[in-house]
Amino acid sequence: RIAYVNGRYLPIDAPAVQIEDRGFQFSDGVYEVWLVRDGNFLDHAGHLARLKRSLGELRIDLPMSDAALDIALRETLRRNRLGDALVYLQVTRGVSKRDHAFPVKPVRPSIIITIRPAPRAPVAARAETGIGVITTDDIRWKRCDIKSISLLPNVLAKQAAREAGAFEAWLINAGGEVTEGSSSNAWIVTGEGVLVTRPAGDDILNGITRQRIIRIAAAQGLRLEERAFTVEEALSAREAFISSATSMVMPVVSIDGRPVANGAPGSLAGALRESYEAGLEG
Ligand code: PLP
């Protein structure tokens, strides 16, 4: 595996990141994840726009033009010889003597690109059976709209899910509402067939997959409400699912061990997944 590190292409295990990188010291940075299918970056523009927004919110200047970044992303993918892949881009504020405040003299942000294989079969198989989620308190900060590399609450939530034999953790705010998953957005389908997902705000990451599903729903004339929902509502819903670049549309069949509807993947989630996949071909 080959990684891109500040203009160089290096083996993934090469010592390349400095101890005083603020990403390492403070998690002072952001990231993006692209799903690549047959060599095509899905929703490239959307991910790039979100990256720039995250960087802007943290006042980190990307030291690279869009064109140069694009070349680096594609060249890293090419060197890994993968058609179906996940591409991770991390940008940190850069290397500077340890001090919480920003470096007085601006430093060059660090840019790292890594690639990993994303075979289709395991994800498709998971979508056939559906996944279980657990619920856990949303203990994150108040700027979850920024795709920060600071992911400790998400790490702990995912670990809790893993230990409970579940695939994802749904994060519950003080009001008892589901904000989102530890690495995905959360959805339900009501008994009336209405798609429901939490509105984009500073308490969730506005998923690029989420935005694509909203576009698909609009194009297909599906009813959709962007509003909060609780675990109780999800448990009495007709369907539930999660969305993310890695999982696309993934049916949720149980919450804290209790079945959603009849405990089988829902038909609307399946149809959305198909529409989503069909869009990838176009
Ligand atoms: N919410 C969180 C906290 C995430 O980490 C992710 C993706 O990693 C998402 C939502 C889904 O975003 P996307 O659809 O852009 O992958």
PDB file of C-alpha atoms and ligand atoms in Angstrom:
ATOM      1  CA  ARG A   1       0.000   0.000   0.000  1.00  0.00           C
ATOM      2  CA  ILE A   2       1.203   3.451  -0.953  1.00  0.00           C
ATOM      3  CA  ALA A   3       0.323   6.661   0.869  1.00  0.00           C
ATOM      4  CA  TYR A   4       0.665  10.270  -0.202  1.00  0.00           C
ATOM      5  CA  VAL A   5       2.434  12.347   2.437  1.00  0.00           C
ATOM      6  CA  ASN A   6       3.088  16.017   1.769  1.00  0.00           C
ATOM      7  CA  GLY A   7       3.941  15.619  -1.872  1.00  0.00           C
ATOM      8  CA  ARG A   8       5.666  12.244  -1.644  1.00  0.00           C
ATOM      9  CA  TYR A   9       4.416   8.733  -2.365  1.00  0.00           C
ATOM     10  CA  LEU A  10       5.601   6.395   0.384  1.00  0.00           C
ATOM     11  CA  PRO A  11       4.926   2.862   1.646  1.00  0.00           C
ATOM     12  CA  ILE A  12       2.074   3.017   4.181  1.00  0.00           C
ATOM     13  CA  ASP A  13       4.386   1.966   7.025  1.00  0.00           C
ATOM     14  CA  ALA A  14       7.153   4.463   6.259  1.00  0.00           C
ATOM     15  CA  PRO A  15       7.940   6.814   9.134  1.00  0.00           C
ATOM     16  CA  ALA A  16       6.429   9.954   7.685  1.00  0.00           C
ATOM     17  CA  VAL A  17       4.517  11.933  10.300  1.00  0.00           C
ATOM     18  CA  GLN A  18       6.401  14.153  12.709  1.00  0.00           C
ATOM     19  CA  ILE A  19       5.876  13.966  16.461  1.00  0.00           C
ATOM     20  CA  GLU A  20       5.048  17.659  16.585  1.00  0.00           C
ATOM     21  CA  ASP A  21       2.396  17.439  13.903  1.00  0.00           C
ATOM     22  CA  ARG A  22      -0.656  19.100  15.435  1.00  0.00           C
ATOM     23  CA  GLY A  23      -2.784  16.264  14.126  1.00  0.00           C
ATOM     24  CA  PHE A  24      -0.880  13.925  16.429  1.00  0.00           C
ATOM     25  CA  GLN A  25      -0.623  16.359  19.364  1.00  0.00           C
ATOM     26  CA  PHE A  26      -4.107  17.875  19.350  1.00  0.00           C
ATOM     27  CA  SER A  27      -6.219  16.106  16.691  1.00  0.00           C
ATOM     28  CA  ASP A  28      -6.019  19.525  15.060  1.00  0.00           C
ATOM     29  CA  GLY A  29      -7.209  18.590  11.608  1.00  0.00           C
ATOM     30  CA  VAL A  30      -9.978  17.319   9.384  1.00  0.00           C
ATOM     31  CA  TYR A  31     -10.535  14.398   7.048  1.00  0.00           C
ATOM     32  CA  GLU A  32     -12.647  13.173   4.166  1.00  0.00           C
ATOM     33  CA  VAL A  33     -13.522   9.719   2.912  1.00  0.00           C
ATOM     34  CA  TRP A  34     -14.449   8.908  -0.672  1.00  0.00           C
ATOM     35  CA  LEU A  35     -15.922   5.687  -1.948  1.00  0.00           C
ATOM     36  CA  VAL A  36     -14.317   4.748  -5.246  1.00  0.00           C
ATOM     37  CA  ARG A  37     -16.100   2.390  -7.605  1.00  0.00           C
ATOM     38  CA  ASP A  38     -14.360   1.175 -10.764  1.00  0.00           C
ATOM     39  CA  GLY A  39     -11.847   3.954 -10.327  1.00  0.00           C
ATOM     40  CA  ASN A  40     -14.481   6.710 -10.047  1.00  0.00           C
ATOM     41  CA  PHE A  41     -14.623   8.967  -7.001  1.00  0.00           C
ATOM     42  CA  LEU A  42     -18.240   9.051  -5.926  1.00  0.00           C
ATOM     43  CA  ASP A  43     -19.671  12.503  -5.197  1.00  0.00           C
ATOM     44  CA  HIS A  44     -16.213  13.969  -5.603  1.00  0.00           C
ATOM     45  CA  ALA A  45     -17.436  17.576  -5.616  1.00  0.00           C
ATOM     46  CA  GLY A  46     -19.591  17.085  -2.513  1.00  0.00           C
ATOM     47  CA  HIS A  47     -16.733  15.633  -0.482  1.00  0.00           C
ATOM     48  CA  LEU A  48     -14.374  18.373  -1.670  1.00  0.00           C
ATOM     49  CA  ALA A  49     -16.896  21.045  -0.709  1.00  0.00           C
ATOM     50  CA  ARG A  50     -17.349  19.520   2.755  1.00  0.00           C
ATOM     51  CA  LEU A  51     -13.568  19.293   3.187  1.00  0.00           C
ATOM     52  CA  LYS A  52     -13.212  22.981   2.417  1.00  0.00           C
ATOM     53  CA  ARG A  53     -16.023  23.858   4.772  1.00  0.00           C
ATOM     54  CA  SER A  54     -14.424  21.843   7.598  1.00  0.00           C
ATOM     55  CA  LEU A  55     -11.039  23.465   6.912  1.00  0.00           C
ATOM     56  CA  GLY A  56     -12.612  26.912   6.789  1.00  0.00           C
ATOM     57  CA  GLU A  57     -14.342  26.425  10.151  1.00  0.00           C
ATOM     58  CA  LEU A  58     -10.949  25.597  11.694  1.00  0.00           C
ATOM     59  CA  ARG A  59      -9.106  28.302   9.726  1.00  0.00           C
ATOM     60  CA  ILE A  60      -6.724  25.847   8.081  1.00  0.00           C
ATOM     61  CA  ASP A  61      -5.613  26.906   4.587  1.00  0.00           C
ATOM     62  CA  LEU A  62      -5.277  24.026   2.166  1.00  0.00           C
ATOM     63  CA  PRO A  63      -1.847  24.582   0.595  1.00  0.00           C
ATOM     64  CA  MET A  64      -2.909  23.021  -2.688  1.00  0.00           C
ATOM     65  CA  SER A  65      -5.147  23.895  -5.601  1.00  0.00           C
ATOM     66  CA  ASP A  66      -8.203  21.738  -6.332  1.00  0.00           C
ATOM     67  CA  ALA A  67      -6.444  20.497  -9.461  1.00  0.00           C
ATOM     68  CA  ALA A  68      -3.294  19.510  -7.571  1.00  0.00           C
ATOM     69  CA  LEU A  69      -5.299  17.782  -4.848  1.00  0.00           C
ATOM     70  CA  ASP A  70      -7.268  15.945  -7.487  1.00  0.00           C
ATOM     71  CA  ILE A  71      -4.071  14.713  -9.119  1.00  0.00           C
ATOM     72  CA  ALA A  72      -2.707  13.565  -5.750  1.00  0.00           C
ATOM     73  CA  LEU A  73      -5.928  11.671  -4.939  1.00  0.00           C
ATOM     74  CA  ARG A  74      -6.011   9.946  -8.325  1.00  0.00           C
ATOM     75  CA  GLU A  75      -2.304   9.210  -8.398  1.00  0.00           C
ATOM     76  CA  THR A  76      -2.417   7.645  -4.920  1.00  0.00           C
ATOM     77  CA  LEU A  77      -5.347   5.498  -6.039  1.00  0.00           C
ATOM     78  CA  ARG A  78      -3.509   4.518  -9.238  1.00  0.00           C
ATOM     79  CA  ARG A  79      -0.384   3.504  -7.345  1.00  0.00           C
ATOM     80  CA  ASN A  80      -2.481   1.199  -5.166  1.00  0.00           C
ATOM     81  CA  ARG A  81      -3.948  -0.488  -8.242  1.00  0.00           C
ATOM     82  CA  LEU A  82      -7.478  -0.625  -6.867  1.00  0.00           C
ATOM     83  CA  GLY A  83     -10.768  -0.048  -8.659  1.00  0.00           C
ATOM     84  CA  ASP A  84     -13.074  -0.380  -5.636  1.00  0.00           C
ATOM     85  CA  ALA A  85     -11.535   1.483  -2.740  1.00  0.00           C
ATOM     86  CA  LEU A  86     -11.917   3.900   0.126  1.00  0.00           C
ATOM     87  CA  VAL A  87      -9.774   6.999  -0.081  1.00  0.00           C
ATOM     88  CA  TYR A  88      -8.905   8.796   3.176  1.00  0.00           C
ATOM     89  CA  LEU A  89      -7.602  12.342   3.069  1.00  0.00           C
ATOM     90  CA  GLN A  90      -6.362  13.986   6.237  1.00  0.00           C
ATOM     91  CA  VAL A  91      -5.295  17.588   6.557  1.00  0.00           C
ATOM     92  CA  THR A  92      -3.778  18.833   9.814  1.00  0.00           C
ATOM     93  CA  ARG A  93      -2.726  22.336  10.791  1.00  0.00           C
ATOM     94  CA  GLY A  94       0.886  21.231  10.394  1.00  0.00           C
ATOM     95  CA  VAL A  95       4.060  20.812  12.443  1.00  0.00           C
ATOM     96  CA  SER A  96       4.843  23.286  15.180  1.00  0.00           C
ATOM     97  CA  LYS A  97       6.324  23.385  18.698  1.00  0.00           C
ATOM     98  CA  ARG A  98       3.641  22.141  21.048  1.00  0.00           C
ATOM     99  CA  ASP A  99       1.314  24.926  22.107  1.00  0.00           C
ATOM    100  CA  HIS A 100      -2.476  24.730  22.109  1.00  0.00           C
ATOM    101  CA  ALA A 101      -2.932  28.043  20.292  1.00  0.00           C
ATOM    102  CA  PHE A 102      -2.330  28.221  16.524  1.00  0.00           C
ATOM    103  CA  PRO A 103       1.315  28.670  15.470  1.00  0.00           C
ATOM    104  CA  VAL A 104       2.103  32.400  15.449  1.00  0.00           C
ATOM    105  CA  LYS A 105       3.972  32.065  12.198  1.00  0.00           C
ATOM    106  CA  PRO A 106       1.677  29.983   9.994  1.00  0.00           C
ATOM    107  CA  VAL A 107       3.047  26.554   9.093  1.00  0.00           C
ATOM    108  CA  ARG A 108       2.255  24.431   6.078  1.00  0.00           C
ATOM    109  CA  PRO A 109      -0.659  22.071   6.754  1.00  0.00           C
ATOM    110  CA  SER A 110       0.142  18.361   6.475  1.00  0.00           C
ATOM    111  CA  ILE A 111      -1.705  16.407   3.804  1.00  0.00           C
ATOM    112  CA  ILE A 112      -1.959  12.636   3.912  1.00  0.00           C
ATOM    113  CA  ILE A 113      -3.848  10.346   1.543  1.00  0.00           C
ATOM    114  CA  THR A 114      -4.290   6.639   2.209  1.00  0.00           C
ATOM    115  CA  ILE A 115      -6.210   4.026   0.259  1.00  0.00           C
ATOM    116  CA  ARG A 116      -7.761   0.763   1.308  1.00  0.00           C
ATOM    117  CA  PRO A 117      -9.621  -1.877  -0.668  1.00  0.00           C
ATOM    118  CA  ALA A 118     -13.432  -1.727  -0.526  1.00  0.00           C
ATOM    119  CA  PRO A 119     -14.661  -5.031  -1.929  1.00  0.00           C
ATOM    120  CA  ARG A 120     -18.370  -4.986  -2.754  1.00  0.00           C
ATOM    121  CA  ALA A 121     -19.357  -8.493  -1.680  1.00  0.00           C
ATOM    122  CA  PRO A 122     -19.089  -8.129   2.126  1.00  0.00           C
ATOM    123  CA  VAL A 123     -21.092  -4.889   2.105  1.00  0.00           C
ATOM    124  CA  ALA A 124     -23.734  -6.408  -0.165  1.00  0.00           C
ATOM    125  CA  ALA A 125     -23.957  -9.482   2.083  1.00  0.00           C
ATOM    126  CA  ARG A 126     -24.395  -7.252   5.138  1.00  0.00           C
ATOM    127  CA  ALA A 127     -27.180  -5.352   3.385  1.00  0.00           C
ATOM    128  CA  GLU A 128     -28.957  -8.682   2.732  1.00  0.00           C
ATOM    129  CA  THR A 129     -29.153  -9.522   6.429  1.00  0.00           C
ATOM    130  CA  GLY A 130     -29.210  -5.995   7.833  1.00  0.00           C
ATOM    131  CA  ILE A 131     -27.310  -4.801  10.871  1.00  0.00           C
ATOM    132  CA  GLY A 132     -27.923  -4.357  14.565  1.00  0.00           C
ATOM    133  CA  VAL A 133     -27.263  -1.058  16.292  1.00  0.00           C
ATOM    134  CA  ILE A 134     -26.903  -0.209  19.944  1.00  0.00           C
ATOM    135  CA  THR A 135     -27.667   3.150  21.514  1.00  0.00           C
ATOM    136  CA  THR A 136     -25.264   5.179  23.608  1.00  0.00           C
ATOM    137  CA  ASP A 137     -25.087   8.737  24.921  1.00  0.00           C
ATOM    138  CA  ASP A 138     -23.913  11.324  22.414  1.00  0.00           C
ATOM    139  CA  ILE A 139     -21.007  12.748  24.415  1.00  0.00           C
ATOM    140  CA  ARG A 140     -19.463  14.675  21.520  1.00  0.00           C
ATOM    141  CA  TRP A 141     -18.708  18.392  21.266  1.00  0.00           C
ATOM    142  CA  LYS A 142     -21.025  20.997  19.756  1.00  0.00           C
ATOM    143  CA  ARG A 143     -19.432  21.162  16.311  1.00  0.00           C
ATOM    144  CA  CYS A 144     -20.177  17.720  14.905  1.00  0.00           C
ATOM    145  CA  ASP A 145     -20.731  19.407  11.518  1.00  0.00           C
ATOM    146  CA  ILE A 146     -16.947  19.630  11.182  1.00  0.00           C
ATOM    147  CA  LYS A 147     -15.374  16.384   9.933  1.00  0.00           C
ATOM    148  CA  SER A 148     -12.661  16.575  12.569  1.00  0.00           C
ATOM    149  CA  ILE A 149     -10.038  13.869  13.054  1.00  0.00           C
ATOM    150  CA  SER A 150     -10.822  14.125  16.776  1.00  0.00           C
ATOM    151  CA  LEU A 151     -12.982  11.004  17.015  1.00  0.00           C
ATOM    152  CA  LEU A 152     -12.676   9.674  20.565  1.00  0.00           C
ATOM    153  CA  PRO A 153     -16.422   9.621  21.371  1.00  0.00           C
ATOM    154  CA  ASN A 154     -17.030   7.928  18.015  1.00  0.00           C
ATOM    155  CA  VAL A 155     -14.260   5.401  18.755  1.00  0.00           C
ATOM    156  CA  LEU A 156     -15.744   4.578  22.157  1.00  0.00           C
ATOM    157  CA  ALA A 157     -19.250   4.278  20.727  1.00  0.00           C
ATOM    158  CA  LYS A 158     -18.117   1.958  17.931  1.00  0.00           C
ATOM    159  CA  GLN A 159     -16.188  -0.170  20.412  1.00  0.00           C
ATOM    160  CA  ALA A 160     -19.301  -0.466  22.596  1.00  0.00           C
ATOM    161  CA  ALA A 161     -21.214  -1.610  19.502  1.00  0.00           C
ATOM    162  CA  ARG A 162     -18.520  -4.134  18.632  1.00  0.00           C
ATOM    163  CA  GLU A 163     -18.512  -5.547  22.166  1.00  0.00           C
ATOM    164  CA  ALA A 164     -22.308  -5.869  22.036  1.00  0.00           C
ATOM    165  CA  GLY A 165     -22.092  -7.745  18.720  1.00  0.00           C
ATOM    166  CA  ALA A 166     -23.660  -4.814  16.852  1.00  0.00           C
ATOM    167  CA  PHE A 167     -22.395  -3.054  13.734  1.00  0.00           C
ATOM    168  CA  GLU A 168     -23.069   0.564  14.638  1.00  0.00           C
ATOM    169  CA  ALA A 169     -23.886   2.751  17.641  1.00  0.00           C
ATOM    170  CA  TRP A 170     -26.654   5.328  17.448  1.00  0.00           C
ATOM    171  CA  LEU A 171     -25.844   8.386  19.496  1.00  0.00           C
ATOM    172  CA  ILE A 172     -28.604   9.747  21.742  1.00  0.00           C
ATOM    173  CA  ASN A 173     -28.695  13.392  22.833  1.00  0.00           C
ATOM    174  CA  ALA A 174     -29.954  14.806  26.146  1.00  0.00           C
ATOM    175  CA  GLY A 175     -33.448  15.075  24.672  1.00  0.00           C
ATOM    176  CA  GLY A 176     -33.568  11.341  23.927  1.00  0.00           C
ATOM    177  CA  GLU A 177     -33.243  11.912  20.172  1.00  0.00           C
ATOM    178  CA  VAL A 178     -31.035   9.932  17.819  1.00  0.00           C
ATOM    179  CA  THR A 179     -28.486  12.376  16.413  1.00  0.00           C
ATOM    180  CA  GLU A 180     -26.603   9.997  14.098  1.00  0.00           C
ATOM    181  CA  GLY A 181     -24.389   6.915  14.116  1.00  0.00           C
ATOM    182  CA  SER A 182     -20.749   6.869  15.221  1.00  0.00           C
ATOM    183  CA  SER A 183     -19.745   6.914  11.542  1.00  0.00           C
ATOM    184  CA  SER A 184     -23.042   7.196   9.660  1.00  0.00           C
ATOM    185  CA  ASN A 185     -26.308   9.102   9.475  1.00  0.00           C
ATOM    186  CA  ALA A 186     -29.483   7.568  10.892  1.00  0.00           C
ATOM    187  CA  TRP A 187     -32.818   7.141   9.128  1.00  0.00           C
ATOM    188  CA  ILE A 188     -36.245   5.642   9.729  1.00  0.00           C
ATOM    189  CA  VAL A 189     -39.286   5.028   7.559  1.00  0.00           C
ATOM    190  CA  THR A 190     -42.558   5.709   9.382  1.00  0.00           C
ATOM    191  CA  GLY A 191     -45.667   3.567   9.217  1.00  0.00           C
ATOM    192  CA  GLU A 192     -46.963   6.043   6.621  1.00  0.00           C
ATOM    193  CA  GLY A 193     -43.899   5.434   4.473  1.00  0.00           C
ATOM    194  CA  VAL A 194     -42.244   8.776   5.221  1.00  0.00           C
ATOM    195  CA  LEU A 195     -38.439   8.888   5.202  1.00  0.00           C
ATOM    196  CA  VAL A 196     -37.159  10.661   8.304  1.00  0.00           C
ATOM    197  CA  THR A 197     -33.644  11.858   9.057  1.00  0.00           C
ATOM    198  CA  ARG A 198     -32.304  14.502  11.383  1.00  0.00           C
ATOM    199  CA  PRO A 199     -31.843  17.941   9.798  1.00  0.00           C
ATOM    200  CA  ALA A 200     -28.277  19.050   9.120  1.00  0.00           C
ATOM    201  CA  GLY A 201     -27.055  21.261  11.948  1.00  0.00           C
ATOM    202  CA  ASP A 202     -24.036  21.522  14.214  1.00  0.00           C
ATOM    203  CA  ASP A 203     -25.009  18.316  16.040  1.00  0.00           C
ATOM    204  CA  ILE A 204     -24.480  15.945  13.095  1.00  0.00           C
ATOM    205  CA  LEU A 205     -22.136  15.491  10.178  1.00  0.00           C
ATOM    206  CA  ASN A 206     -24.097  16.270   7.036  1.00  0.00           C
ATOM    207  CA  GLY A 207     -23.309  13.062   5.166  1.00  0.00           C
ATOM    208  CA  ILE A 208     -22.617  13.273   1.472  1.00  0.00           C
ATOM    209  CA  THR A 209     -24.494   9.971   1.182  1.00  0.00           C
ATOM    210  CA  ARG A 210     -27.339  11.500   3.215  1.00  0.00           C
ATOM    211  CA  GLN A 211     -27.495  14.390   0.749  1.00  0.00           C
ATOM    212  CA  ARG A 212     -27.531  12.010  -2.191  1.00  0.00           C
ATOM    213  CA  ILE A 213     -30.373   9.985  -0.681  1.00  0.00           C
ATOM    214  CA  ILE A 214     -32.347  13.210  -0.195  1.00  0.00           C
ATOM    215  CA  ARG A 215     -31.840  13.969  -3.900  1.00  0.00           C
ATOM    216  CA  ILE A 216     -32.898  10.439  -4.883  1.00  0.00           C
ATOM    217  CA  ALA A 217     -36.007  10.719  -2.690  1.00  0.00           C
ATOM    218  CA  ALA A 218     -36.925  14.055  -4.282  1.00  0.00           C
ATOM    219  CA  ALA A 219     -36.416  12.691  -7.799  1.00  0.00           C
ATOM    220  CA  GLN A 220     -38.606   9.678  -7.015  1.00  0.00           C
ATOM    221  CA  GLY A 221     -41.325  11.718  -5.312  1.00  0.00           C
ATOM    222  CA  LEU A 222     -40.819   9.954  -1.964  1.00  0.00           C
ATOM    223  CA  ARG A 223     -42.072  11.714   1.135  1.00  0.00           C
ATOM    224  CA  LEU A 224     -39.228  12.908   3.314  1.00  0.00           C
ATOM    225  CA  GLU A 225     -39.083  14.834   6.568  1.00  0.00           C
ATOM    226  CA  GLU A 226     -35.891  16.260   7.986  1.00  0.00           C
ATOM    227  CA  ARG A 227     -36.694  16.155  11.690  1.00  0.00           C
ATOM    228  CA  ALA A 228     -35.510  14.576  14.916  1.00  0.00           C
ATOM    229  CA  PHE A 229     -36.699  11.113  15.971  1.00  0.00           C
ATOM    230  CA  THR A 230     -36.334   9.077  19.150  1.00  0.00           C
ATOM    231  CA  VAL A 231     -35.316   5.464  19.719  1.00  0.00           C
ATOM    232  CA  GLU A 232     -38.936   4.668  20.634  1.00  0.00           C
ATOM    233  CA  GLU A 233     -40.092   6.031  17.294  1.00  0.00           C
ATOM    234  CA  ALA A 234     -37.392   4.025  15.502  1.00  0.00           C
ATOM    235  CA  LEU A 235     -38.493   0.857  17.305  1.00  0.00           C
ATOM    236  CA  SER A 236     -42.058   1.332  16.136  1.00  0.00           C
ATOM    237  CA  ALA A 237     -40.999   2.405  12.624  1.00  0.00           C
ATOM    238  CA  ARG A 238     -41.593   0.377   9.480  1.00  0.00           C
ATOM    239  CA  GLU A 239     -37.874   0.449   8.634  1.00  0.00           C
ATOM    240  CA  ALA A 240     -34.601   1.888   9.799  1.00  0.00           C
ATOM    241  CA  PHE A 241     -31.258   2.269   8.055  1.00  0.00           C
ATOM    242  CA  ILE A 242     -27.935   4.061   8.135  1.00  0.00           C
ATOM    243  CA  SER A 243     -26.078   5.884   5.386  1.00  0.00           C
ATOM    244  CA  SER A 244     -22.380   6.526   4.805  1.00  0.00           C
ATOM    245  CA  ALA A 245     -19.842   6.405   2.008  1.00  0.00           C
ATOM    246  CA  THR A 246     -18.630   3.021   3.239  1.00  0.00           C
ATOM    247  CA  SER A 247     -22.026   1.413   3.858  1.00  0.00           C
ATOM    248  CA  MET A 248     -24.128   3.375   1.326  1.00  0.00           C
ATOM    249  CA  VAL A 249     -27.653   2.433   2.461  1.00  0.00           C
ATOM    250  CA  MET A 250     -27.563  -0.259   5.168  1.00  0.00           C
ATOM    251  CA  PRO A 251     -30.771  -1.627   6.735  1.00  0.00           C
ATOM    252  CA  VAL A 252     -30.986  -1.643  10.539  1.00  0.00           C
ATOM    253  CA  VAL A 253     -32.931  -4.680  11.768  1.00  0.00           C
ATOM    254  CA  SER A 254     -32.452  -4.332  15.519  1.00  0.00           C
ATOM    255  CA  ILE A 255     -31.848  -1.606  18.085  1.00  0.00           C
ATOM    256  CA  ASP A 256     -30.389  -2.651  21.446  1.00  0.00           C
ATOM    257  CA  GLY A 257     -31.373  -6.208  20.582  1.00  0.00           C
ATOM    258  CA  ARG A 258     -35.028  -5.332  19.917  1.00  0.00           C
ATOM    259  CA  PRO A 259     -36.294  -5.902  16.371  1.00  0.00           C
ATOM    260  CA  VAL A 260     -37.256  -3.055  14.061  1.00  0.00           C
ATOM    261  CA  ALA A 261     -40.632  -4.012  12.529  1.00  0.00           C
ATOM    262  CA  ASN A 262     -40.427  -7.729  11.687  1.00  0.00           C
ATOM    263  CA  GLY A 263     -36.646  -7.786  12.111  1.00  0.00           C
ATOM    264  CA  ALA A 264     -35.927  -8.063   8.376  1.00  0.00           C
ATOM    265  CA  PRO A 265     -34.370  -5.430   6.072  1.00  0.00           C
ATOM    266  CA  GLY A 266     -36.977  -2.970   4.812  1.00  0.00           C
ATOM    267  CA  SER A 267     -38.071  -2.688   1.189  1.00  0.00           C
ATOM    268  CA  LEU A 268     -37.589   1.075   0.899  1.00  0.00           C
ATOM    269  CA  ALA A 269     -34.024   0.805   2.196  1.00  0.00           C
ATOM    270  CA  GLY A 270     -33.440  -1.906  -0.409  1.00  0.00           C
ATOM    271  CA  ALA A 271     -34.916   0.217  -3.181  1.00  0.00           C
ATOM    272  CA  LEU A 272     -32.868   3.252  -2.137  1.00  0.00           C
ATOM    273  CA  ARG A 273     -29.763   1.123  -2.055  1.00  0.00           C
ATOM    274  CA  GLU A 274     -30.503  -0.049  -5.607  1.00  0.00           C
ATOM    275  CA  SER A 275     -31.127   3.500  -6.805  1.00  0.00           C
ATOM    276  CA  TYR A 276     -27.922   4.578  -5.139  1.00  0.00           C
ATOM    277  CA  GLU A 277     -25.947   1.782  -6.822  1.00  0.00           C
ATOM    278  CA  ALA A 278     -27.590   2.513 -10.159  1.00  0.00           C
ATOM    279  CA  GLY A 279     -26.483   6.137  -9.827  1.00  0.00           C
ATOM    280  CA  LEU A 280     -22.918   4.923  -9.457  1.00  0.00           C
ATOM    281  CA  GLU A 281     -22.986   3.448 -12.939  1.00  0.00           C
ATOM    282  CA  GLY A 282     -24.118   6.689 -14.566  1.00  0.00           C
TER     283      GLY A 282
HETATM  284  N1  PLP B   1     -21.788  10.919  10.495  1.00  0.00           N
HETATM  285  C1  PLP B   1     -20.550  10.645  10.966  1.00  0.00           C
HETATM  286  C2  PLP B   1     -20.229  10.943  12.390  1.00  0.00           C
HETATM  287  C3  PLP B   1     -19.589  10.090  10.095  1.00  0.00           C
HETATM  288  O1  PLP B   1     -18.342   9.825  10.551  1.00  0.00           O
HETATM  289  C4  PLP B   1     -19.939   9.793   8.753  1.00  0.00           C
HETATM  290  C5  PLP B   1     -18.976   9.207   7.816  1.00  0.00           C
HETATM  291  O2  PLP B   1     -17.929   8.780   8.152  1.00  0.00           O
HETATM  292  C6  PLP B   1     -21.240  10.092   8.320  1.00  0.00           C
HETATM  293  C7  PLP B   1     -22.136  10.662   9.217  1.00  0.00           C
HETATM  294  C8  PLP B   1     -21.677   9.810   6.910  1.00  0.00           C
HETATM  295  O3  PLP B   1     -21.072  10.722   6.018  1.00  0.00           O
HETATM  296  P1  PLP B   1     -20.836  10.326   4.488  1.00  0.00           P
HETATM  297  O4  PLP B   1     -22.159   9.919   3.943  1.00  0.00           O
HETATM  298  O5  PLP B   1     -20.334  11.586   3.871  1.00  0.00           O
HETATM  299  O6  PLP B   1     -19.848   9.221   4.474  1.00  0.00           O
END
